[in-house]
């Protein structure tokens, strides 16, 4: 089989916007099923003999541990590949690295800065590629968020989510998820920090709105969500952003406008008393650690979906 034929049959997960409603719902259902299997301690080695290669250019806690543990629980194995230890860090092209690694492993997960890099890698790889995070998108995290919202609030179509903070990769993947799944989403950001226009323009945004007023966004919300004000690679902007985002802290006063039974979510790590008060982070509405756990189950479901017919 020629490489171009292999490529045409390869499934990837680079953005949520690339997946249909049916695909997302199917993966979420599988994630709930796999979580139930795990809790009942029922073995589920569906990917026995498969190998996951994990390339990291950004540091990680949840992404690395959940993918590695998940692949082990599915009967396969995972390889941690730091970009500094690869020839990729010494000038080998992304395309050449993708072609070589594709001959060793069955699936690749990449956590990196440039979204263009992961698109280039996937374009040359002959195995499925998963976006573990780029500066533009964070689809694996948002899939876990959708799973968690379903657990706590039921069908996504009946839920209002308020996202407060930077129009970053989390906001972009949430926007794509809301647009595809029919979930109401209101994003509140300071002026000049809105989500990228190309993300907004590429979708039918009947379910998505953007405002500069966090109180308006939180009004009657079922879910209140935030993220750090300065993402990895933006550490030099931390002090500047603390001033810009000061009125966008998720705290008790802001959340008083949400529904009485709202839930608070954060992709972690959280900076208490910056983007979220300790009272909300550690309070009765917070489900951040349930949300973090679901990274494991949804990552297993994504791996199963990408590899089950290979």
PDB file of C-alpha atoms in Angstrom:
ATOM      1  CA  UNK A   1       0.000   0.000   0.000  1.00  0.00           C
ATOM      2  CA  UNK A   2       1.344   3.416  -0.898  1.00  0.00           C
ATOM      3  CA  UNK A   3       1.830   6.006   1.834  1.00  0.00           C
ATOM      4  CA  UNK A   4      -0.873   8.304   0.401  1.00  0.00           C
ATOM      5  CA  UNK A   5      -3.386   5.439   0.665  1.00  0.00           C
ATOM      6  CA  UNK A   6      -2.412   4.786   4.255  1.00  0.00           C
ATOM      7  CA  UNK A   7      -2.789   8.472   5.055  1.00  0.00           C
ATOM      8  CA  UNK A   8      -6.267   8.620   3.562  1.00  0.00           C
ATOM      9  CA  UNK A   9      -7.391   5.865   5.949  1.00  0.00           C
ATOM     10  CA  UNK A  10      -5.751   7.284   9.088  1.00  0.00           C
ATOM     11  CA  UNK A  11      -8.014   8.791  11.735  1.00  0.00           C
ATOM     12  CA  UNK A  12      -6.647  11.660  13.838  1.00  0.00           C
ATOM     13  CA  UNK A  13      -7.940  13.798  16.695  1.00  0.00           C
ATOM     14  CA  UNK A  14      -6.438  17.249  16.272  1.00  0.00           C
ATOM     15  CA  UNK A  15      -9.486  19.432  17.020  1.00  0.00           C
ATOM     16  CA  UNK A  16     -13.002  18.812  18.275  1.00  0.00           C
ATOM     17  CA  UNK A  17     -14.321  20.666  15.226  1.00  0.00           C
ATOM     18  CA  UNK A  18     -13.123  17.814  12.992  1.00  0.00           C
ATOM     19  CA  UNK A  19     -15.437  15.320  14.691  1.00  0.00           C
ATOM     20  CA  UNK A  20     -19.179  15.030  14.092  1.00  0.00           C
ATOM     21  CA  UNK A  21     -21.877  15.032  16.753  1.00  0.00           C
ATOM     22  CA  UNK A  22     -22.246  11.279  16.300  1.00  0.00           C
ATOM     23  CA  UNK A  23     -18.534  10.601  16.740  1.00  0.00           C
ATOM     24  CA  UNK A  24     -18.234  12.758  19.852  1.00  0.00           C
ATOM     25  CA  UNK A  25     -21.311  11.195  21.425  1.00  0.00           C
ATOM     26  CA  UNK A  26     -20.078   7.692  20.627  1.00  0.00           C
ATOM     27  CA  UNK A  27     -16.678   8.386  22.227  1.00  0.00           C
ATOM     28  CA  UNK A  28     -18.355   9.898  25.305  1.00  0.00           C
ATOM     29  CA  UNK A  29     -20.588   6.842  25.684  1.00  0.00           C
ATOM     30  CA  UNK A  30     -17.527   4.620  25.444  1.00  0.00           C
ATOM     31  CA  UNK A  31     -15.782   6.738  28.091  1.00  0.00           C
ATOM     32  CA  UNK A  32     -18.697   6.292  30.512  1.00  0.00           C
ATOM     33  CA  UNK A  33     -18.644   2.538  29.805  1.00  0.00           C
ATOM     34  CA  UNK A  34     -14.886   2.256  30.364  1.00  0.00           C
ATOM     35  CA  UNK A  35     -15.160   4.221  33.606  1.00  0.00           C
ATOM     36  CA  UNK A  36     -17.793   1.783  34.825  1.00  0.00           C
ATOM     37  CA  UNK A  37     -15.540  -1.136  33.877  1.00  0.00           C
ATOM     38  CA  UNK A  38     -12.625   0.440  35.753  1.00  0.00           C
ATOM     39  CA  UNK A  39     -14.695   1.086  38.878  1.00  0.00           C
ATOM     40  CA  UNK A  40     -15.935  -2.510  38.862  1.00  0.00           C
ATOM     41  CA  UNK A  41     -12.339  -3.694  38.365  1.00  0.00           C
ATOM     42  CA  UNK A  42     -13.291  -5.579  35.209  1.00  0.00           C
ATOM     43  CA  UNK A  43     -10.269  -6.039  32.888  1.00  0.00           C
ATOM     44  CA  UNK A  44     -10.682  -4.416  29.475  1.00  0.00           C
ATOM     45  CA  UNK A  45      -7.517  -5.116  27.426  1.00  0.00           C
ATOM     46  CA  UNK A  46      -9.050  -3.936  24.149  1.00  0.00           C
ATOM     47  CA  UNK A  47      -5.732  -2.609  22.834  1.00  0.00           C
ATOM     48  CA  UNK A  48      -3.492  -5.495  23.821  1.00  0.00           C
ATOM     49  CA  UNK A  49      -0.178  -5.305  22.021  1.00  0.00           C
ATOM     50  CA  UNK A  50      -0.687  -1.703  20.853  1.00  0.00           C
ATOM     51  CA  UNK A  51       1.930   0.981  21.559  1.00  0.00           C
ATOM     52  CA  UNK A  52       1.302   4.686  22.166  1.00  0.00           C
ATOM     53  CA  UNK A  53       4.140   7.133  21.522  1.00  0.00           C
ATOM     54  CA  UNK A  54       3.836  10.365  23.542  1.00  0.00           C
ATOM     55  CA  UNK A  55       5.847  13.380  22.373  1.00  0.00           C
ATOM     56  CA  UNK A  56       6.113  16.234  24.880  1.00  0.00           C
ATOM     57  CA  UNK A  57       7.388  19.726  24.146  1.00  0.00           C
ATOM     58  CA  UNK A  58       5.328  21.116  27.055  1.00  0.00           C
ATOM     59  CA  UNK A  59       5.385  19.919  30.656  1.00  0.00           C
ATOM     60  CA  UNK A  60       2.504  17.761  31.806  1.00  0.00           C
ATOM     61  CA  UNK A  61       0.943  16.071  34.814  1.00  0.00           C
ATOM     62  CA  UNK A  62      -2.587  14.994  33.881  1.00  0.00           C
ATOM     63  CA  UNK A  63      -1.973  14.421  30.154  1.00  0.00           C
ATOM     64  CA  UNK A  64       1.052  12.199  30.631  1.00  0.00           C
ATOM     65  CA  UNK A  65      -0.234  10.143  33.553  1.00  0.00           C
ATOM     66  CA  UNK A  66      -3.752   9.649  32.175  1.00  0.00           C
ATOM     67  CA  UNK A  67      -2.595   8.569  28.709  1.00  0.00           C
ATOM     68  CA  UNK A  68       0.142   6.311  30.070  1.00  0.00           C
ATOM     69  CA  UNK A  69      -2.065   4.699  32.710  1.00  0.00           C
ATOM     70  CA  UNK A  70      -4.959   4.455  30.275  1.00  0.00           C
ATOM     71  CA  UNK A  71      -2.947   2.671  27.607  1.00  0.00           C
ATOM     72  CA  UNK A  72      -1.670   0.225  30.250  1.00  0.00           C
ATOM     73  CA  UNK A  73      -5.233  -0.467  31.453  1.00  0.00           C
ATOM     74  CA  UNK A  74      -6.271  -1.131  27.848  1.00  0.00           C
ATOM     75  CA  UNK A  75      -3.592  -3.811  27.616  1.00  0.00           C
ATOM     76  CA  UNK A  76      -1.076  -1.786  25.612  1.00  0.00           C
ATOM     77  CA  UNK A  77       2.023   0.220  26.476  1.00  0.00           C
ATOM     78  CA  UNK A  78       3.137   3.849  26.225  1.00  0.00           C
ATOM     79  CA  UNK A  79       6.481   5.481  25.507  1.00  0.00           C
ATOM     80  CA  UNK A  80       7.335   8.923  26.940  1.00  0.00           C
ATOM     81  CA  UNK A  81       9.318  10.876  24.336  1.00  0.00           C
ATOM     82  CA  UNK A  82      10.699  14.228  25.429  1.00  0.00           C
ATOM     83  CA  UNK A  83      11.331  16.383  22.366  1.00  0.00           C
ATOM     84  CA  UNK A  84      14.772  17.341  23.721  1.00  0.00           C
ATOM     85  CA  UNK A  85      15.749  13.671  23.650  1.00  0.00           C
ATOM     86  CA  UNK A  86      14.617  13.136  20.054  1.00  0.00           C
ATOM     87  CA  UNK A  87      16.470  14.020  16.881  1.00  0.00           C
ATOM     88  CA  UNK A  88      13.542  16.410  16.392  1.00  0.00           C
ATOM     89  CA  UNK A  89      15.327  18.622  18.911  1.00  0.00           C
ATOM     90  CA  UNK A  90      18.533  18.492  16.831  1.00  0.00           C
ATOM     91  CA  UNK A  91      17.176  19.590  13.493  1.00  0.00           C
ATOM     92  CA  UNK A  92      15.417  16.546  12.038  1.00  0.00           C
ATOM     93  CA  UNK A  93      12.292  17.656  10.232  1.00  0.00           C
ATOM     94  CA  UNK A  94       8.875  17.078  11.724  1.00  0.00           C
ATOM     95  CA  UNK A  95       7.921  15.146   8.577  1.00  0.00           C
ATOM     96  CA  UNK A  96      10.875  12.751   8.844  1.00  0.00           C
ATOM     97  CA  UNK A  97      10.261  12.192  12.547  1.00  0.00           C
ATOM     98  CA  UNK A  98       6.591  11.394  11.855  1.00  0.00           C
ATOM     99  CA  UNK A  99       7.477   8.865   9.156  1.00  0.00           C
ATOM    100  CA  UNK A 100       9.990   7.077  11.389  1.00  0.00           C
ATOM    101  CA  UNK A 101       7.904   6.974  14.564  1.00  0.00           C
ATOM    102  CA  UNK A 102       4.919   5.702  12.560  1.00  0.00           C
ATOM    103  CA  UNK A 103       6.922   2.536  11.879  1.00  0.00           C
ATOM    104  CA  UNK A 104       7.436   1.863  15.604  1.00  0.00           C
ATOM    105  CA  UNK A 105       4.129   2.676  17.301  1.00  0.00           C
ATOM    106  CA  UNK A 106       0.400   2.359  16.608  1.00  0.00           C
ATOM    107  CA  UNK A 107      -0.709   5.844  17.677  1.00  0.00           C
ATOM    108  CA  UNK A 108       0.994   9.125  18.641  1.00  0.00           C
ATOM    109  CA  UNK A 109      -0.053  11.767  21.153  1.00  0.00           C
ATOM    110  CA  UNK A 110       1.691  15.145  20.959  1.00  0.00           C
ATOM    111  CA  UNK A 111       1.672  17.981  23.510  1.00  0.00           C
ATOM    112  CA  UNK A 112       3.329  21.003  21.959  1.00  0.00           C
ATOM    113  CA  UNK A 113       3.214  24.749  21.342  1.00  0.00           C
ATOM    114  CA  UNK A 114       2.532  25.205  17.637  1.00  0.00           C
ATOM    115  CA  UNK A 115      -0.672  23.802  16.206  1.00  0.00           C
ATOM    116  CA  UNK A 116       0.995  23.929  12.794  1.00  0.00           C
ATOM    117  CA  UNK A 117       3.602  21.465  14.077  1.00  0.00           C
ATOM    118  CA  UNK A 118       1.021  18.841  14.984  1.00  0.00           C
ATOM    119  CA  UNK A 119      -0.790  19.310  11.661  1.00  0.00           C
ATOM    120  CA  UNK A 120       2.519  18.809   9.846  1.00  0.00           C
ATOM    121  CA  UNK A 121       3.278  15.709  11.892  1.00  0.00           C
ATOM    122  CA  UNK A 122      -0.163  14.221  11.234  1.00  0.00           C
ATOM    123  CA  UNK A 123       0.184  14.979   7.536  1.00  0.00           C
ATOM    124  CA  UNK A 124       3.229  12.716   7.297  1.00  0.00           C
ATOM    125  CA  UNK A 125       2.338  10.108   9.907  1.00  0.00           C
ATOM    126  CA  UNK A 126       0.766   6.814   8.853  1.00  0.00           C
ATOM    127  CA  UNK A 127      -0.730   6.169  12.303  1.00  0.00           C
ATOM    128  CA  UNK A 128      -3.404   8.172  14.159  1.00  0.00           C
ATOM    129  CA  UNK A 129      -2.244  11.379  15.850  1.00  0.00           C
ATOM    130  CA  UNK A 130      -3.863  12.882  18.958  1.00  0.00           C
ATOM    131  CA  UNK A 131      -3.551  16.518  19.989  1.00  0.00           C
ATOM    132  CA  UNK A 132      -2.687  16.452  23.695  1.00  0.00           C
ATOM    133  CA  UNK A 133      -2.525  20.272  23.668  1.00  0.00           C
ATOM    134  CA  UNK A 134      -1.336  23.073  21.418  1.00  0.00           C
ATOM    135  CA  UNK A 135      -1.473  26.822  21.863  1.00  0.00           C
ATOM    136  CA  UNK A 136      -4.593  26.889  19.666  1.00  0.00           C
ATOM    137  CA  UNK A 137      -6.610  23.839  20.822  1.00  0.00           C
ATOM    138  CA  UNK A 138      -7.007  21.499  23.795  1.00  0.00           C
ATOM    139  CA  UNK A 139      -9.500  18.890  22.541  1.00  0.00           C
ATOM    140  CA  UNK A 140      -8.674  16.008  24.876  1.00  0.00           C
ATOM    141  CA  UNK A 141      -9.308  18.189  27.928  1.00  0.00           C
ATOM    142  CA  UNK A 142     -12.629  19.435  26.595  1.00  0.00           C
ATOM    143  CA  UNK A 143     -13.754  15.889  25.789  1.00  0.00           C
ATOM    144  CA  UNK A 144     -13.197  15.086  29.484  1.00  0.00           C
ATOM    145  CA  UNK A 145     -15.127  18.245  30.359  1.00  0.00           C
ATOM    146  CA  UNK A 146     -18.080  17.129  28.231  1.00  0.00           C
ATOM    147  CA  UNK A 147     -18.044  13.729  29.915  1.00  0.00           C
ATOM    148  CA  UNK A 148     -18.022  15.383  33.343  1.00  0.00           C
ATOM    149  CA  UNK A 149     -20.872  17.743  32.463  1.00  0.00           C
ATOM    150  CA  UNK A 150     -22.952  14.788  31.237  1.00  0.00           C
ATOM    151  CA  UNK A 151     -22.334  12.988  34.537  1.00  0.00           C
ATOM    152  CA  UNK A 152     -23.321  15.992  36.609  1.00  0.00           C
ATOM    153  CA  UNK A 153     -25.983  17.723  34.510  1.00  0.00           C
ATOM    154  CA  UNK A 154     -27.295  15.263  31.935  1.00  0.00           C
ATOM    155  CA  UNK A 155     -27.666  15.938  28.187  1.00  0.00           C
ATOM    156  CA  UNK A 156     -25.356  18.655  26.921  1.00  0.00           C
ATOM    157  CA  UNK A 157     -28.141  20.330  24.965  1.00  0.00           C
ATOM    158  CA  UNK A 158     -29.853  21.367  28.216  1.00  0.00           C
ATOM    159  CA  UNK A 159     -26.770  22.957  29.791  1.00  0.00           C
ATOM    160  CA  UNK A 160     -25.437  26.528  29.893  1.00  0.00           C
ATOM    161  CA  UNK A 161     -21.667  26.848  30.365  1.00  0.00           C
ATOM    162  CA  UNK A 162     -19.963  30.109  31.312  1.00  0.00           C
ATOM    163  CA  UNK A 163     -16.254  30.258  30.519  1.00  0.00           C
ATOM    164  CA  UNK A 164     -14.492  33.182  32.211  1.00  0.00           C
ATOM    165  CA  UNK A 165     -10.967  34.237  31.223  1.00  0.00           C
ATOM    166  CA  UNK A 166      -8.553  34.198  28.330  1.00  0.00           C
ATOM    167  CA  UNK A 167      -9.807  33.332  24.840  1.00  0.00           C
ATOM    168  CA  UNK A 168      -7.169  30.611  24.654  1.00  0.00           C
ATOM    169  CA  UNK A 169      -6.931  26.979  23.541  1.00  0.00           C
ATOM    170  CA  UNK A 170      -9.506  25.928  26.146  1.00  0.00           C
ATOM    171  CA  UNK A 171     -11.961  28.532  24.888  1.00  0.00           C
ATOM    172  CA  UNK A 172     -11.394  27.456  21.277  1.00  0.00           C
ATOM    173  CA  UNK A 173     -12.078  23.777  21.961  1.00  0.00           C
ATOM    174  CA  UNK A 174     -15.102  24.634  24.110  1.00  0.00           C
ATOM    175  CA  UNK A 175     -16.488  26.782  21.287  1.00  0.00           C
ATOM    176  CA  UNK A 176     -16.110  23.925  18.822  1.00  0.00           C
ATOM    177  CA  UNK A 177     -17.692  21.486  21.277  1.00  0.00           C
ATOM    178  CA  UNK A 178     -20.662  23.736  22.000  1.00  0.00           C
ATOM    179  CA  UNK A 179     -21.256  24.423  18.316  1.00  0.00           C
ATOM    180  CA  UNK A 180     -21.189  20.720  17.466  1.00  0.00           C
ATOM    181  CA  UNK A 181     -23.114  19.376  20.448  1.00  0.00           C
ATOM    182  CA  UNK A 182     -25.750  22.101  20.783  1.00  0.00           C
ATOM    183  CA  UNK A 183     -24.594  23.251  24.222  1.00  0.00           C
ATOM    184  CA  UNK A 184     -25.060  26.899  25.218  1.00  0.00           C
ATOM    185  CA  UNK A 185     -21.707  28.585  25.880  1.00  0.00           C
ATOM    186  CA  UNK A 186     -20.979  32.156  26.899  1.00  0.00           C
ATOM    187  CA  UNK A 187     -17.326  33.215  26.898  1.00  0.00           C
ATOM    188  CA  UNK A 188     -16.370  36.295  28.934  1.00  0.00           C
ATOM    189  CA  UNK A 189     -12.968  37.826  28.226  1.00  0.00           C
ATOM    190  CA  UNK A 190     -11.327  41.236  28.609  1.00  0.00           C
ATOM    191  CA  UNK A 191     -11.284  43.377  25.437  1.00  0.00           C
ATOM    192  CA  UNK A 192      -8.445  42.252  23.198  1.00  0.00           C
ATOM    193  CA  UNK A 193      -8.355  38.720  24.621  1.00  0.00           C
ATOM    194  CA  UNK A 194     -11.296  37.266  22.710  1.00  0.00           C
ATOM    195  CA  UNK A 195     -11.098  33.849  20.994  1.00  0.00           C
ATOM    196  CA  UNK A 196      -9.391  33.841  17.590  1.00  0.00           C
ATOM    197  CA  UNK A 197     -11.586  35.031  14.741  1.00  0.00           C
ATOM    198  CA  UNK A 198     -10.743  32.004  12.592  1.00  0.00           C
ATOM    199  CA  UNK A 199     -12.158  29.699  15.255  1.00  0.00           C
ATOM    200  CA  UNK A 200     -15.346  31.731  15.562  1.00  0.00           C
ATOM    201  CA  UNK A 201     -15.792  32.195  11.817  1.00  0.00           C
ATOM    202  CA  UNK A 202     -15.273  28.528  10.974  1.00  0.00           C
ATOM    203  CA  UNK A 203     -18.361  27.464  12.902  1.00  0.00           C
ATOM    204  CA  UNK A 204     -22.065  28.004  13.132  1.00  0.00           C
ATOM    205  CA  UNK A 205     -22.061  29.822  16.448  1.00  0.00           C
ATOM    206  CA  UNK A 206     -25.780  29.850  17.227  1.00  0.00           C
ATOM    207  CA  UNK A 207     -24.905  28.285  20.578  1.00  0.00           C
ATOM    208  CA  UNK A 208     -21.903  30.486  21.372  1.00  0.00           C
ATOM    209  CA  UNK A 209     -21.716  34.088  22.530  1.00  0.00           C
ATOM    210  CA  UNK A 210     -18.781  36.270  23.600  1.00  0.00           C
ATOM    211  CA  UNK A 211     -19.011  39.137  26.063  1.00  0.00           C
ATOM    212  CA  UNK A 212     -16.725  41.382  28.102  1.00  0.00           C
ATOM    213  CA  UNK A 213     -19.082  41.148  31.088  1.00  0.00           C
ATOM    214  CA  UNK A 214     -18.377  38.114  33.314  1.00  0.00           C
ATOM    215  CA  UNK A 215     -21.572  38.688  35.321  1.00  0.00           C
ATOM    216  CA  UNK A 216     -23.643  38.449  32.155  1.00  0.00           C
ATOM    217  CA  UNK A 217     -21.889  35.229  31.166  1.00  0.00           C
ATOM    218  CA  UNK A 218     -22.472  33.584  34.536  1.00  0.00           C
ATOM    219  CA  UNK A 219     -26.157  34.558  34.711  1.00  0.00           C
ATOM    220  CA  UNK A 220     -28.191  31.331  35.198  1.00  0.00           C
ATOM    221  CA  UNK A 221     -25.193  29.157  34.257  1.00  0.00           C
ATOM    222  CA  UNK A 222     -25.194  25.446  35.082  1.00  0.00           C
ATOM    223  CA  UNK A 223     -21.416  25.289  34.744  1.00  0.00           C
ATOM    224  CA  UNK A 224     -18.825  27.956  35.537  1.00  0.00           C
ATOM    225  CA  UNK A 225     -15.381  27.301  34.110  1.00  0.00           C
ATOM    226  CA  UNK A 226     -12.066  29.118  33.998  1.00  0.00           C
ATOM    227  CA  UNK A 227      -8.370  28.618  33.206  1.00  0.00           C
ATOM    228  CA  UNK A 228      -5.077  30.261  34.146  1.00  0.00           C
ATOM    229  CA  UNK A 229      -4.592  33.811  32.928  1.00  0.00           C
ATOM    230  CA  UNK A 230      -1.125  33.140  31.484  1.00  0.00           C
ATOM    231  CA  UNK A 231      -0.649  29.789  29.741  1.00  0.00           C
ATOM    232  CA  UNK A 232       2.629  27.901  29.375  1.00  0.00           C
ATOM    233  CA  UNK A 233       4.974  29.992  27.279  1.00  0.00           C
ATOM    234  CA  UNK A 234       3.373  33.243  28.489  1.00  0.00           C
ATOM    235  CA  UNK A 235       5.078  33.411  31.876  1.00  0.00           C
ATOM    236  CA  UNK A 236       6.651  36.766  31.006  1.00  0.00           C
ATOM    237  CA  UNK A 237       3.123  38.197  30.669  1.00  0.00           C
ATOM    238  CA  UNK A 238       1.929  37.012  34.091  1.00  0.00           C
ATOM    239  CA  UNK A 239       2.172  40.361  35.888  1.00  0.00           C
ATOM    240  CA  UNK A 240       0.579  42.271  33.021  1.00  0.00           C
ATOM    241  CA  UNK A 241      -2.289  39.788  32.771  1.00  0.00           C
ATOM    242  CA  UNK A 242      -2.962  39.856  36.503  1.00  0.00           C
ATOM    243  CA  UNK A 243      -3.936  43.507  36.070  1.00  0.00           C
ATOM    244  CA  UNK A 244      -5.995  42.966  32.925  1.00  0.00           C
ATOM    245  CA  UNK A 245      -7.908  39.966  34.272  1.00  0.00           C
ATOM    246  CA  UNK A 246      -8.382  41.098  37.889  1.00  0.00           C
ATOM    247  CA  UNK A 247     -12.135  41.643  37.469  1.00  0.00           C
ATOM    248  CA  UNK A 248     -12.523  38.223  35.824  1.00  0.00           C
ATOM    249  CA  UNK A 249     -11.740  36.162  38.910  1.00  0.00           C
ATOM    250  CA  UNK A 250     -14.267  33.392  39.537  1.00  0.00           C
ATOM    251  CA  UNK A 251     -15.286  34.007  43.134  1.00  0.00           C
ATOM    252  CA  UNK A 252     -18.312  33.801  45.406  1.00  0.00           C
ATOM    253  CA  UNK A 253     -19.669  37.179  44.338  1.00  0.00           C
ATOM    254  CA  UNK A 254     -19.531  36.338  40.632  1.00  0.00           C
ATOM    255  CA  UNK A 255     -20.980  32.851  41.089  1.00  0.00           C
ATOM    256  CA  UNK A 256     -23.960  34.193  43.011  1.00  0.00           C
ATOM    257  CA  UNK A 257     -25.449  34.944  39.568  1.00  0.00           C
ATOM    258  CA  UNK A 258     -25.185  31.289  38.481  1.00  0.00           C
ATOM    259  CA  UNK A 259     -27.819  28.669  39.188  1.00  0.00           C
ATOM    260  CA  UNK A 260     -28.019  27.544  42.798  1.00  0.00           C
ATOM    261  CA  UNK A 261     -26.732  24.084  41.903  1.00  0.00           C
ATOM    262  CA  UNK A 262     -23.980  25.224  39.505  1.00  0.00           C
ATOM    263  CA  UNK A 263     -20.751  23.273  39.228  1.00  0.00           C
ATOM    264  CA  UNK A 264     -17.270  24.792  39.007  1.00  0.00           C
ATOM    265  CA  UNK A 265     -14.700  23.339  36.606  1.00  0.00           C
ATOM    266  CA  UNK A 266     -11.027  24.078  35.917  1.00  0.00           C
ATOM    267  CA  UNK A 267      -8.659  22.138  33.648  1.00  0.00           C
ATOM    268  CA  UNK A 268      -5.835  22.523  36.229  1.00  0.00           C
ATOM    269  CA  UNK A 269      -3.317  23.446  37.388  1.00  0.00           C
ATOM    270  CA  UNK A 270      -5.176  26.238  39.198  1.00  0.00           C
ATOM    271  CA  UNK A 271      -3.681  29.402  40.676  1.00  0.00           C
ATOM    272  CA  UNK A 272      -5.806  30.018  43.745  1.00  0.00           C
ATOM    273  CA  UNK A 273      -6.632  33.684  44.392  1.00  0.00           C
ATOM    274  CA  UNK A 274      -5.806  34.535  40.784  1.00  0.00           C
ATOM    275  CA  UNK A 275      -8.337  33.182  38.274  1.00  0.00           C
ATOM    276  CA  UNK A 276     -10.337  31.480  41.054  1.00  0.00           C
ATOM    277  CA  UNK A 277     -10.840  32.114  44.758  1.00  0.00           C
ATOM    278  CA  UNK A 278      -9.990  29.358  47.210  1.00  0.00           C
ATOM    279  CA  UNK A 279     -13.582  29.443  48.403  1.00  0.00           C
ATOM    280  CA  UNK A 280     -14.830  28.369  44.963  1.00  0.00           C
ATOM    281  CA  UNK A 281     -11.924  26.068  44.135  1.00  0.00           C
ATOM    282  CA  UNK A 282     -12.268  24.103  47.377  1.00  0.00           C
ATOM    283  CA  UNK A 283     -15.980  24.687  47.914  1.00  0.00           C
ATOM    284  CA  UNK A 284     -19.041  22.445  47.533  1.00  0.00           C
ATOM    285  CA  UNK A 285     -19.661  23.396  43.898  1.00  0.00           C
ATOM    286  CA  UNK A 286     -16.168  22.405  42.740  1.00  0.00           C
ATOM    287  CA  UNK A 287     -15.786  19.134  40.837  1.00  0.00           C
ATOM    288  CA  UNK A 288     -12.295  19.793  39.486  1.00  0.00           C
ATOM    289  CA  UNK A 289     -10.867  16.470  40.659  1.00  0.00           C
ATOM    290  CA  UNK A 290     -13.742  14.451  39.198  1.00  0.00           C
ATOM    291  CA  UNK A 291     -13.065  16.398  36.010  1.00  0.00           C
ATOM    292  CA  UNK A 292      -9.358  15.557  36.197  1.00  0.00           C
ATOM    293  CA  UNK A 293     -10.108  11.862  36.752  1.00  0.00           C
ATOM    294  CA  UNK A 294     -12.242  11.775  33.634  1.00  0.00           C
ATOM    295  CA  UNK A 295      -9.182  12.605  31.549  1.00  0.00           C
ATOM    296  CA  UNK A 296      -8.202   8.961  32.111  1.00  0.00           C
ATOM    297  CA  UNK A 297     -11.495   7.501  30.945  1.00  0.00           C
ATOM    298  CA  UNK A 298     -12.026   9.762  27.947  1.00  0.00           C
ATOM    299  CA  UNK A 299      -8.439   9.292  26.759  1.00  0.00           C
ATOM    300  CA  UNK A 300      -8.999   5.541  26.814  1.00  0.00           C
ATOM    301  CA  UNK A 301     -12.159   6.013  24.764  1.00  0.00           C
ATOM    302  CA  UNK A 302     -10.318   8.184  22.224  1.00  0.00           C
ATOM    303  CA  UNK A 303      -7.546   5.596  21.876  1.00  0.00           C
ATOM    304  CA  UNK A 304     -10.104   2.830  21.463  1.00  0.00           C
ATOM    305  CA  UNK A 305     -11.974   4.765  18.785  1.00  0.00           C
ATOM    306  CA  UNK A 306      -8.819   5.549  16.799  1.00  0.00           C
ATOM    307  CA  UNK A 307      -7.394   2.028  16.971  1.00  0.00           C
ATOM    308  CA  UNK A 308     -10.391  -0.305  17.136  1.00  0.00           C
ATOM    309  CA  UNK A 309     -10.544  -0.870  13.357  1.00  0.00           C
ATOM    310  CA  UNK A 310      -6.811  -0.926  12.718  1.00  0.00           C
TER     311      UNK A 310
END
